[in-house]
Amino acid sequence: MEANSSSFKIILGSSSVARRKILSEMGYEFTVMSADIDEKAIRKEKPEELVVALAEAKAEAIISNLQKNHTHEEEADPTILIAADTVVIYEGVIREKPAGKEEARQFMKDYSGGHAATLGSVFVTNLKTGFRKGEWDRVEIFFHEIPDEVIDKLVEEGNVLNVAGGLIIEHPFILPYVKKVVGTTDSVMGLPKALTERLLKEAI
């Protein structure tokens, strides 16, 4: 199934600006829906299991809302729902969004001169056939020393408070201090393109 195909509709189950941008870059048209879930209530021992479970929970919440509104049942063409989640792993510990500015600052100080990994999941559901599948993608990120004043600027600006692990590698403040990325930037930003493309093809 080629990109831009009009034989199916796509719902992106995320309010993330970065995910919307990535899916647009892939050539797809889509609508956006998001669902609030209690992420803290979902716990798994392995981060790979957690990140897929979080995306699945988002998908289930959106499907529940759709069923209440009966918005897709009469559609002739299949509707594909894409949900995603990202967590950061630092020294074996899972990091989600910082609780506040102090935690965000500490996260950034930890990354300075060190490294972290992101785990990004994609969970795709075909609302017509019932097909459901989720997988994950891992990226390793290595940093140069990050000056305190750069960390302070990032924290005060506030964007780092809204992302897993306070980790934004595409931000112009932080970009000069990114030493190496083993994997793809789109995965770090929240939607691994290759994985999304593959799951979409399987879902059709």
Coordinates of C-alpha atoms in Angstrom, one line a residue:
M1 CA 0.0 0.0 0.0
E2 CA 1.6 3.3 -1.1
A3 CA 1.7 6.4 0.9
N4 CA -1.0 9.0 0.1
S5 CA -3.4 6.1 -0.6
S6 CA -7.0 7.3 -0.4
S7 CA -8.3 3.8 0.3
F8 CA -8.0 4.1 4.0
K9 CA -8.3 6.8 6.6
I10 CA -5.7 7.5 9.3
I11 CA -6.2 8.8 12.8
L12 CA -3.1 9.8 14.7
G13 CA -3.8 9.1 18.4
S14 CA -1.5 11.8 19.7
S15 CA -1.6 15.6 20.3
S16 CA 2.2 15.7 19.9
V17 CA 3.3 18.4 17.4
A18 CA 6.4 16.4 16.6
R19 CA 4.4 13.2 15.8
R20 CA 2.0 15.2 13.5
K21 CA 5.0 16.7 11.7
I22 CA 6.7 13.3 11.2
L23 CA 3.5 11.6 9.9
S24 CA 2.9 14.6 7.5
E25 CA 6.5 14.2 6.3
M26 CA 5.7 10.6 5.5
G27 CA 3.1 11.8 3.0
Y28 CA 0.0 10.8 4.9
E29 CA -3.2 12.9 5.5
F30 CA -4.8 12.2 8.8
T31 CA -7.0 13.5 11.6
V32 CA -5.8 13.8 15.2
M33 CA -7.5 12.5 18.3
S34 CA -5.9 12.1 21.7
A35 CA -7.0 10.4 24.9
D36 CA -6.0 11.0 28.5
I37 CA -4.8 7.9 30.2
D38 CA -3.3 7.5 33.6
E39 CA 0.3 6.6 32.5
K40 CA 1.4 6.0 36.1
A41 CA -1.2 3.3 36.5
I42 CA 0.5 1.2 33.8
R43 CA 3.6 -0.6 35.0
K44 CA 5.7 -3.2 33.4
E45 CA 9.0 -4.7 34.4
K46 CA 10.7 -4.3 31.0
P47 CA 10.7 -0.8 29.4
E48 CA 10.1 -2.4 26.0
E49 CA 6.8 -3.9 27.3
L50 CA 5.9 -0.6 29.1
V51 CA 6.2 1.6 26.1
V52 CA 4.1 -0.7 23.9
A53 CA 1.5 -1.1 26.7
L54 CA 1.2 2.7 27.0
A55 CA 0.6 3.1 23.3
E56 CA -2.0 0.3 23.4
A57 CA -3.8 2.0 26.3
K58 CA -3.9 5.2 24.4
A59 CA -5.4 3.3 21.4
E60 CA -8.0 1.6 23.5
A61 CA -9.1 4.9 25.1
I62 CA -9.5 6.5 21.7
I63 CA -11.4 3.5 20.3
S64 CA -13.7 3.6 23.3
N65 CA -14.4 7.3 22.5
L66 CA -15.0 6.5 18.8
Q67 CA -17.4 3.7 19.7
K68 CA -19.4 6.1 21.9
N69 CA -19.7 8.5 19.0
H70 CA -20.1 5.8 16.3
T71 CA -17.9 7.9 14.0
H72 CA -16.3 5.1 12.0
E73 CA -18.7 2.2 11.9
E74 CA -20.5 3.3 8.7
E75 CA -17.3 4.1 6.8
A76 CA -16.7 2.0 3.7
D77 CA -13.0 2.4 3.8
P78 CA -10.9 1.1 6.7
T79 CA -9.7 3.5 9.4
I80 CA -6.2 3.0 10.8
L81 CA -5.4 4.3 14.2
I82 CA -1.8 5.0 15.0
A83 CA -0.9 5.4 18.7
A84 CA 2.6 6.0 20.0
D85 CA 4.6 6.5 23.2
T86 CA 8.2 7.2 24.1
V87 CA 10.2 6.7 27.3
V88 CA 13.8 7.5 28.0
I89 CA 16.2 5.0 29.6
Y90 CA 19.0 6.4 31.7
E91 CA 21.4 3.9 33.6
G92 CA 18.7 1.2 33.3
V93 CA 16.0 3.4 34.8
I94 CA 12.8 4.4 32.9
R95 CA 12.2 8.1 32.7
E96 CA 8.9 9.7 31.7
K97 CA 8.0 13.4 31.6
P98 CA 9.8 15.4 34.3
A99 CA 7.6 16.2 37.4
G100 CA 8.8 19.8 37.3
K101 CA 11.7 22.2 36.6
E102 CA 14.1 20.8 39.2
E103 CA 13.7 17.2 37.9
A104 CA 14.1 18.4 34.3
R105 CA 17.3 20.2 35.3
Q106 CA 18.7 17.1 37.0
F107 CA 17.8 14.9 34.0
M108 CA 19.7 17.3 31.7
K109 CA 22.7 17.4 34.0
D110 CA 22.8 13.6 34.0
Y111 CA 22.9 13.5 30.2
S112 CA 25.8 16.0 30.1
G113 CA 28.9 14.1 29.0
G114 CA 27.0 10.9 29.2
H115 CA 24.4 9.0 27.2
A116 CA 20.7 8.0 27.3
A117 CA 18.4 5.8 25.2
T118 CA 14.9 6.3 23.9
L119 CA 12.4 3.6 23.4
G120 CA 9.6 4.6 21.0
S121 CA 6.6 2.4 20.4
V122 CA 4.0 2.4 17.6
F123 CA 0.7 0.6 18.0
V124 CA -1.5 0.3 14.9
T125 CA -5.2 -0.8 14.9
N126 CA -7.4 -1.4 11.8
L127 CA -10.8 -0.4 13.2
K128 CA -12.6 -2.3 10.4
T129 CA -10.8 -5.6 10.6
G130 CA -9.7 -5.6 14.2
F131 CA -6.0 -6.0 13.3
R132 CA -3.8 -4.7 16.2
K133 CA -0.1 -4.7 16.5
G134 CA 2.5 -2.8 18.5
E135 CA 6.3 -2.8 18.3
W136 CA 9.2 -0.7 19.6
D137 CA 12.4 1.0 18.4
R138 CA 15.5 1.9 20.4
V139 CA 17.9 4.8 19.9
E140 CA 21.1 5.5 21.8
I141 CA 22.1 9.2 22.2
F142 CA 25.5 10.4 23.3
F143 CA 26.2 13.9 24.6
H144 CA 29.1 16.3 25.0
E145 CA 29.2 18.3 28.2
I146 CA 26.2 20.6 28.3
P147 CA 26.9 23.9 30.0
D148 CA 24.7 24.9 33.0
E149 CA 23.5 28.0 31.3
V150 CA 22.2 26.0 28.3
I151 CA 20.4 23.6 30.7
D152 CA 18.9 26.7 32.5
K153 CA 17.7 28.2 29.2
L154 CA 16.1 24.9 28.2
V155 CA 14.3 24.4 31.5
E156 CA 13.1 28.0 31.7
E157 CA 11.7 27.8 28.2
G158 CA 9.7 24.8 29.3
N159 CA 9.5 22.5 26.3
V160 CA 11.7 19.9 28.1
L161 CA 8.9 19.5 30.7
N162 CA 6.5 18.1 28.1
V163 CA 8.7 15.2 26.7
A164 CA 9.9 11.9 28.1
G165 CA 13.0 12.2 30.2
G166 CA 13.2 16.0 29.4
L167 CA 15.1 14.9 26.2
I168 CA 14.9 17.1 23.2
I169 CA 17.8 16.5 20.8
E170 CA 16.4 18.5 17.8
H171 CA 16.2 21.8 19.8
P172 CA 18.7 24.4 18.6
F173 CA 20.0 25.0 22.2
I174 CA 20.9 21.3 22.6
L175 CA 21.8 20.3 19.1
P176 CA 25.5 21.4 19.3
Y177 CA 26.0 19.2 22.4
V178 CA 24.6 16.0 20.7
K179 CA 27.7 13.9 20.1
K180 CA 26.2 10.9 18.3
V181 CA 22.8 9.4 17.7
V182 CA 22.7 5.6 17.0
G183 CA 19.3 5.3 15.4
T184 CA 16.9 7.8 13.8
T185 CA 16.0 11.2 15.0
D186 CA 12.3 10.7 14.1
S187 CA 12.2 7.8 16.7
V188 CA 13.6 10.1 19.4
M189 CA 11.0 12.7 18.5
G190 CA 8.2 10.2 19.0
L191 CA 7.3 8.4 15.8
P192 CA 9.8 6.0 14.1
K193 CA 9.1 6.3 10.4
A194 CA 10.3 2.9 9.2
L195 CA 8.4 1.1 12.0
T196 CA 5.2 3.1 11.4
E197 CA 5.4 2.5 7.7
R198 CA 5.8 -1.3 8.2
L199 CA 3.0 -1.6 10.7
L200 CA 0.7 0.5 8.4
K201 CA 1.3 -1.9 5.5
E202 CA 0.6 -4.9 7.7
A203 CA -2.6 -3.3 9.0
I204 CA -4.2 -2.7 5.5

